[in-house]
């Protein structure tokens, strides 16, 4: 009888321990991972690229690129915390963020792609971060003018493919 009672108590103890471990495992698995601005930017850029490749309407592309610009502004703020050497360069860009999509494409190219309207920067890493805003703002400008020709979609696709390449550099710099 004592041996049966000992076996029973041991079984109950083992069951209780395994249930506790199972509950802890479920709790750990259920905790969602924190979504960062990097994660959001990457997802939005991939989504915008898909929309461009699907020849979505100009209004949809304008809205999606505007959201990507907004996310880029948050990323640039984080970036300047880690790389204060980029502050004046990226702050000037941030101040122009609402104006850039309203400019003619040639002015965006000379003023922001080629840095004609931005202060000098001291580190190449600043350049990669800048492009996270400039490329989607260029697509936003293209979409606001209307995506009337297939070549407009091709140009927009190239802008986002390029920004994804710059994003990889920024992601490495921030992680």
Short mmCIF file of N, CA and C in Angstrom, two decimals, residues 43-161:
data_model
loop_
_atom_site.label_atom_id
_atom_site.label_comp_id
_atom_site.label_asym_id
_atom_site.label_seq_id
_atom_site.Cartn_x
_atom_site.Cartn_y
_atom_site.Cartn_z
N UNK A 43 8.51 45.84 -44.49
CA UNK A 43 7.23 45.29 -44.92
C UNK A 43 6.52 46.26 -45.85
N UNK A 44 6.51 47.54 -45.50
CA UNK A 44 5.85 48.54 -46.34
C UNK A 44 6.53 48.68 -47.70
N UNK A 45 7.86 48.64 -47.71
CA UNK A 45 8.60 48.75 -48.98
C UNK A 45 8.29 47.56 -49.89
N UNK A 46 8.27 46.37 -49.32
CA UNK A 46 7.95 45.17 -50.11
C UNK A 46 6.51 45.24 -50.62
N UNK A 47 5.61 45.72 -49.79
CA UNK A 47 4.21 45.84 -50.19
C UNK A 47 4.05 46.86 -51.32
N UNK A 48 4.72 47.99 -51.19
CA UNK A 48 4.67 49.02 -52.23
C UNK A 48 5.25 48.48 -53.53
N UNK A 49 6.32 47.75 -53.45
CA UNK A 49 6.91 47.15 -54.65
C UNK A 49 5.90 46.22 -55.33
N UNK A 50 5.20 45.43 -54.54
CA UNK A 50 4.17 44.54 -55.09
C UNK A 50 3.04 45.32 -55.75
N UNK A 51 2.64 46.43 -55.14
CA UNK A 51 1.58 47.26 -55.71
C UNK A 51 2.01 47.87 -57.04
N UNK A 52 3.26 48.30 -57.10
CA UNK A 52 3.78 48.88 -58.34
C UNK A 52 3.80 47.81 -59.43
N UNK A 53 4.30 46.64 -59.09
CA UNK A 53 4.38 45.55 -60.06
C UNK A 53 2.99 45.10 -60.53
N UNK A 54 1.98 45.30 -59.69
CA UNK A 54 0.60 44.95 -60.05
C UNK A 54 -0.10 46.10 -60.78
N UNK A 55 0.64 47.19 -61.04
CA UNK A 55 0.09 48.36 -61.72
C UNK A 55 -1.16 48.91 -61.02
N UNK A 56 -1.06 49.01 -59.69
CA UNK A 56 -2.17 49.57 -58.91
C UNK A 56 -2.41 51.02 -59.34
N UNK A 57 -3.57 51.55 -59.00
CA UNK A 57 -3.95 52.92 -59.34
C UNK A 57 -3.01 53.93 -58.67
N UNK A 58 -2.88 55.06 -59.31
CA UNK A 58 -2.01 56.14 -58.81
C UNK A 58 -2.32 56.50 -57.36
N UNK A 59 -3.62 56.61 -57.04
CA UNK A 59 -4.02 57.00 -55.68
C UNK A 59 -3.51 56.00 -54.64
N UNK A 60 -3.59 54.72 -54.96
CA UNK A 60 -3.12 53.68 -54.04
C UNK A 60 -1.61 53.78 -53.86
N UNK A 61 -0.89 53.98 -54.95
CA UNK A 61 0.57 54.10 -54.88
C UNK A 61 0.98 55.36 -54.12
N UNK A 62 0.24 56.42 -54.33
CA UNK A 62 0.54 57.67 -53.62
C UNK A 62 0.35 57.49 -52.12
N UNK A 63 -0.73 56.83 -51.73
CA UNK A 63 -1.01 56.59 -50.32
C UNK A 63 0.04 55.67 -49.69
N UNK A 64 0.38 54.61 -50.37
CA UNK A 64 1.36 53.65 -49.83
C UNK A 64 2.75 54.27 -49.73
N UNK A 65 3.13 55.06 -50.73
CA UNK A 65 4.45 55.69 -50.67
C UNK A 65 4.48 56.77 -49.60
N UNK A 66 3.36 57.44 -49.38
CA UNK A 66 3.27 58.44 -48.31
C UNK A 66 3.45 57.77 -46.94
N UNK A 67 2.86 56.60 -46.76
CA UNK A 67 3.04 55.85 -45.50
C UNK A 67 4.49 55.44 -45.32
N UNK A 68 5.15 55.06 -46.41
CA UNK A 68 6.56 54.66 -46.33
C UNK A 68 7.43 55.87 -45.98
N UNK A 69 7.10 57.03 -46.52
CA UNK A 69 7.81 58.26 -46.16
C UNK A 69 7.65 58.53 -44.66
N UNK A 70 6.44 58.38 -44.15
CA UNK A 70 6.18 58.62 -42.72
C UNK A 70 7.01 57.67 -41.85
N UNK A 71 7.07 56.41 -42.24
CA UNK A 71 7.88 55.44 -41.49
C UNK A 71 9.36 55.79 -41.59
N UNK A 72 9.79 56.25 -42.75
CA UNK A 72 11.20 56.61 -42.92
C UNK A 72 11.57 57.76 -41.99
N UNK A 73 10.67 58.68 -41.79
CA UNK A 73 10.95 59.81 -40.89
C UNK A 73 11.18 59.32 -39.46
N UNK A 74 10.42 58.33 -39.04
CA UNK A 74 10.62 57.76 -37.71
C UNK A 74 11.98 57.05 -37.64
N UNK A 75 12.32 56.35 -38.70
CA UNK A 75 13.61 55.66 -38.76
C UNK A 75 14.77 56.64 -38.75
N UNK A 76 14.63 57.74 -39.47
CA UNK A 76 15.70 58.74 -39.51
C UNK A 76 15.91 59.36 -38.13
N UNK A 77 14.85 59.54 -37.38
CA UNK A 77 14.98 60.06 -36.02
C UNK A 77 15.77 59.08 -35.16
N UNK A 78 15.47 57.79 -35.28
CA UNK A 78 16.23 56.77 -34.55
C UNK A 78 17.68 56.74 -35.03
N UNK A 79 17.86 56.90 -36.30
CA UNK A 79 19.19 56.82 -36.91
C UNK A 79 20.10 57.93 -36.38
N UNK A 80 19.56 59.14 -36.26
CA UNK A 80 20.40 60.25 -35.79
C UNK A 80 20.79 60.09 -34.32
N UNK A 81 20.01 59.33 -33.56
CA UNK A 81 20.40 59.06 -32.17
C UNK A 81 21.67 58.22 -32.16
N UNK A 82 21.72 57.21 -33.03
CA UNK A 82 22.89 56.33 -33.09
C UNK A 82 24.04 56.97 -33.86
N UNK A 83 23.72 57.78 -34.85
CA UNK A 83 24.73 58.44 -35.68
C UNK A 83 24.52 59.95 -35.66
N UNK A 84 24.90 60.60 -34.57
CA UNK A 84 24.68 62.05 -34.47
C UNK A 84 25.43 62.84 -35.55
N UNK A 85 26.43 62.25 -36.15
CA UNK A 85 27.17 62.91 -37.22
C UNK A 85 26.25 63.20 -38.41
N UNK A 86 25.15 62.49 -38.53
CA UNK A 86 24.20 62.66 -39.63
C UNK A 86 23.09 63.65 -39.31
N UNK A 87 23.09 64.21 -38.12
CA UNK A 87 21.94 64.99 -37.65
C UNK A 87 21.59 66.16 -38.57
N UNK A 88 22.53 67.02 -38.91
CA UNK A 88 22.18 68.20 -39.71
C UNK A 88 21.72 67.79 -41.11
N UNK A 89 22.34 66.79 -41.66
CA UNK A 89 21.99 66.29 -42.99
C UNK A 89 20.57 65.71 -43.02
N UNK A 90 20.30 64.83 -42.06
CA UNK A 90 18.99 64.18 -42.03
C UNK A 90 17.89 65.09 -41.49
N UNK A 91 18.24 66.02 -40.63
CA UNK A 91 17.25 66.99 -40.14
C UNK A 91 16.79 67.91 -41.26
N UNK A 92 17.72 68.32 -42.12
CA UNK A 92 17.35 69.15 -43.27
C UNK A 92 16.41 68.37 -44.19
N UNK A 93 16.70 67.12 -44.37
CA UNK A 93 15.84 66.28 -45.21
C UNK A 93 14.46 66.13 -44.58
N UNK A 94 14.42 65.90 -43.28
CA UNK A 94 13.13 65.75 -42.59
C UNK A 94 12.28 67.01 -42.72
N UNK A 95 12.91 68.18 -42.64
CA UNK A 95 12.17 69.43 -42.78
C UNK A 95 11.56 69.57 -44.17
N UNK A 96 12.20 68.95 -45.17
CA UNK A 96 11.71 69.05 -46.55
C UNK A 96 10.79 67.89 -46.93
N UNK A 97 10.58 66.96 -46.04
CA UNK A 97 9.84 65.72 -46.36
C UNK A 97 8.44 65.97 -46.91
N UNK A 98 7.75 66.96 -46.41
CA UNK A 98 6.39 67.23 -46.90
C UNK A 98 6.40 67.95 -48.25
N UNK A 99 7.49 68.63 -48.55
CA UNK A 99 7.58 69.40 -49.79
C UNK A 99 8.08 68.54 -50.95
N UNK A 100 8.99 67.62 -50.67
CA UNK A 100 9.63 66.84 -51.73
C UNK A 100 8.61 66.21 -52.69
N UNK A 101 7.57 65.55 -52.22
CA UNK A 101 6.64 64.91 -53.16
C UNK A 101 5.87 65.88 -54.05
N UNK A 102 5.90 67.16 -53.72
CA UNK A 102 5.19 68.15 -54.52
C UNK A 102 6.08 68.77 -55.60
N UNK A 103 7.35 68.44 -55.58
CA UNK A 103 8.31 69.03 -56.52
C UNK A 103 8.33 68.29 -57.85
N UNK A 104 8.77 68.98 -58.89
CA UNK A 104 9.00 68.28 -60.17
C UNK A 104 10.09 67.22 -59.97
N UNK A 105 9.99 66.13 -60.71
CA UNK A 105 10.94 65.02 -60.56
C UNK A 105 12.39 65.46 -60.76
N UNK A 106 12.63 66.38 -61.68
CA UNK A 106 14.00 66.85 -61.93
C UNK A 106 14.56 67.56 -60.70
N UNK A 107 13.72 68.30 -60.01
CA UNK A 107 14.15 69.01 -58.80
C UNK A 107 14.41 68.04 -57.65
N UNK A 108 13.60 67.00 -57.56
CA UNK A 108 13.85 65.97 -56.54
C UNK A 108 15.19 65.31 -56.82
N UNK A 109 15.45 65.01 -58.07
CA UNK A 109 16.71 64.36 -58.46
C UNK A 109 17.91 65.22 -58.09
N UNK A 110 17.91 66.46 -58.52
CA UNK A 110 19.07 67.32 -58.28
C UNK A 110 19.17 67.77 -56.82
N UNK A 111 18.05 68.05 -56.22
CA UNK A 111 18.07 68.60 -54.87
C UNK A 111 18.22 67.58 -53.77
N UNK A 112 17.69 66.36 -53.98
CA UNK A 112 17.67 65.39 -52.88
C UNK A 112 18.35 64.06 -53.22
N UNK A 113 18.17 63.57 -54.43
CA UNK A 113 18.92 62.36 -54.80
C UNK A 113 20.41 62.70 -54.88
N UNK A 114 20.71 63.83 -55.49
CA UNK A 114 22.12 64.25 -55.67
C UNK A 114 22.57 65.25 -54.61
N UNK A 115 21.75 65.49 -53.60
CA UNK A 115 22.10 66.29 -52.43
C UNK A 115 22.29 67.79 -52.66
N UNK A 116 21.82 68.32 -53.78
CA UNK A 116 22.01 69.74 -54.06
C UNK A 116 21.39 70.68 -53.04
N UNK A 117 20.34 70.26 -52.36
CA UNK A 117 19.67 71.12 -51.37
C UNK A 117 19.93 70.67 -49.93
N UNK A 118 20.87 69.77 -49.75
CA UNK A 118 21.16 69.25 -48.41
C UNK A 118 22.57 69.62 -47.99
N UNK A 119 22.79 69.77 -46.69
CA UNK A 119 24.15 70.05 -46.22
C UNK A 119 25.07 68.86 -46.49
N UNK A 120 26.35 69.11 -46.41
CA UNK A 120 27.34 68.03 -46.59
C UNK A 120 27.25 67.06 -45.41
N UNK A 121 27.58 65.82 -45.67
CA UNK A 121 27.60 64.81 -44.61
C UNK A 121 29.02 64.28 -44.47
N UNK A 122 29.30 63.75 -43.28
CA UNK A 122 30.65 63.28 -42.97
C UNK A 122 30.81 61.77 -43.07
N UNK A 123 29.73 61.04 -43.15
CA UNK A 123 29.81 59.58 -43.13
C UNK A 123 28.91 59.00 -44.22
N UNK A 124 29.43 58.02 -44.98
CA UNK A 124 28.60 57.40 -46.02
C UNK A 124 27.31 56.79 -45.50
N UNK A 125 27.28 56.41 -44.24
CA UNK A 125 26.09 55.80 -43.67
C UNK A 125 24.92 56.79 -43.70
N UNK A 126 25.22 58.08 -43.65
CA UNK A 126 24.18 59.11 -43.71
C UNK A 126 23.45 59.07 -45.06
N UNK A 127 24.20 58.84 -46.11
CA UNK A 127 23.65 58.80 -47.46
C UNK A 127 22.62 57.68 -47.60
N UNK A 128 22.94 56.51 -47.09
CA UNK A 128 22.02 55.38 -47.18
C UNK A 128 20.72 55.69 -46.43
N UNK A 129 20.84 56.30 -45.26
CA UNK A 129 19.66 56.64 -44.47
C UNK A 129 18.79 57.66 -45.21
N UNK A 130 19.41 58.65 -45.83
CA UNK A 130 18.68 59.67 -46.57
C UNK A 130 17.79 59.07 -47.64
N UNK A 131 18.32 58.06 -48.31
CA UNK A 131 17.57 57.47 -49.42
C UNK A 131 16.33 56.73 -48.98
N UNK A 132 16.23 56.37 -47.70
CA UNK A 132 15.01 55.73 -47.21
C UNK A 132 13.80 56.67 -47.33
N UNK A 133 14.06 57.96 -47.32
CA UNK A 133 12.97 58.93 -47.48
C UNK A 133 12.86 59.40 -48.93
N UNK A 134 13.98 59.66 -49.57
CA UNK A 134 13.95 60.27 -50.90
C UNK A 134 13.30 59.37 -51.95
N UNK A 135 13.61 58.09 -51.95
CA UNK A 135 13.06 57.21 -52.98
C UNK A 135 11.53 57.05 -52.87
N UNK A 136 10.98 56.78 -51.69
CA UNK A 136 9.52 56.70 -51.64
C UNK A 136 8.85 58.06 -51.89
N UNK A 137 9.51 59.15 -51.52
CA UNK A 137 8.96 60.47 -51.81
C UNK A 137 8.93 60.71 -53.32
N UNK A 138 9.91 60.17 -54.02
CA UNK A 138 9.93 60.27 -55.48
C UNK A 138 8.76 59.49 -56.08
N UNK A 139 8.51 58.30 -55.56
CA UNK A 139 7.37 57.51 -56.03
C UNK A 139 6.07 58.24 -55.71
N UNK A 140 6.00 58.85 -54.55
CA UNK A 140 4.81 59.62 -54.18
C UNK A 140 4.58 60.74 -55.19
N UNK A 141 5.66 61.44 -55.58
CA UNK A 141 5.55 62.51 -56.57
C UNK A 141 5.10 61.95 -57.92
N UNK A 142 5.67 60.82 -58.31
CA UNK A 142 5.28 60.20 -59.58
C UNK A 142 3.79 59.84 -59.57
N UNK A 143 3.35 59.25 -58.48
CA UNK A 143 1.96 58.81 -58.37
C UNK A 143 1.00 60.01 -58.35
N UNK A 144 1.42 61.09 -57.70
CA UNK A 144 0.54 62.26 -57.65
C UNK A 144 0.39 62.89 -59.03
N UNK A 145 1.37 62.70 -59.90
CA UNK A 145 1.29 63.20 -61.28
C UNK A 145 0.51 62.25 -62.18
N UNK A 146 0.26 61.05 -61.67
CA UNK A 146 -0.49 60.05 -62.44
C UNK A 146 0.44 59.07 -63.12
N UNK A 147 0.15 57.81 -62.95
CA UNK A 147 0.96 56.74 -63.54
C UNK A 147 0.34 56.39 -64.89
N UNK A 148 0.53 57.27 -65.87
CA UNK A 148 -0.17 57.14 -67.14
C UNK A 148 0.50 56.19 -68.12
N UNK A 149 1.79 55.97 -67.94
CA UNK A 149 2.51 55.14 -68.90
C UNK A 149 3.19 53.99 -68.18
N UNK A 150 3.42 52.91 -68.90
CA UNK A 150 4.12 51.75 -68.33
C UNK A 150 5.50 52.16 -67.82
N UNK A 151 6.14 53.10 -68.50
CA UNK A 151 7.47 53.54 -68.08
C UNK A 151 7.43 54.17 -66.68
N UNK A 152 6.32 54.79 -66.30
CA UNK A 152 6.20 55.37 -64.96
C UNK A 152 6.23 54.26 -63.91
N UNK A 153 5.57 53.15 -64.18
CA UNK A 153 5.60 52.01 -63.26
C UNK A 153 7.01 51.42 -63.19
N UNK A 154 7.67 51.35 -64.32
CA UNK A 154 9.05 50.82 -64.34
C UNK A 154 9.98 51.71 -63.54
N UNK A 155 9.85 53.04 -63.71
CA UNK A 155 10.69 53.98 -62.95
C UNK A 155 10.39 53.88 -61.45
N UNK A 156 9.12 53.77 -61.11
CA UNK A 156 8.75 53.63 -59.70
C UNK A 156 9.30 52.34 -59.11
N UNK A 157 9.24 51.27 -59.88
CA UNK A 157 9.79 49.99 -59.42
C UNK A 157 11.28 50.12 -59.14
N UNK A 158 12.00 50.78 -60.03
CA UNK A 158 13.45 50.96 -59.83
C UNK A 158 13.74 51.77 -58.57
N UNK A 159 12.90 52.77 -58.30
CA UNK A 159 13.08 53.57 -57.08
C UNK A 159 12.97 52.69 -55.83
N UNK A 160 11.99 51.81 -55.80
CA UNK A 160 11.78 50.99 -54.60
C UNK A 160 12.79 49.85 -54.52
N UNK A 161 13.17 49.29 -55.64
CA UNK A 161 14.24 48.27 -55.63
C UNK A 161 15.52 48.90 -55.07
#
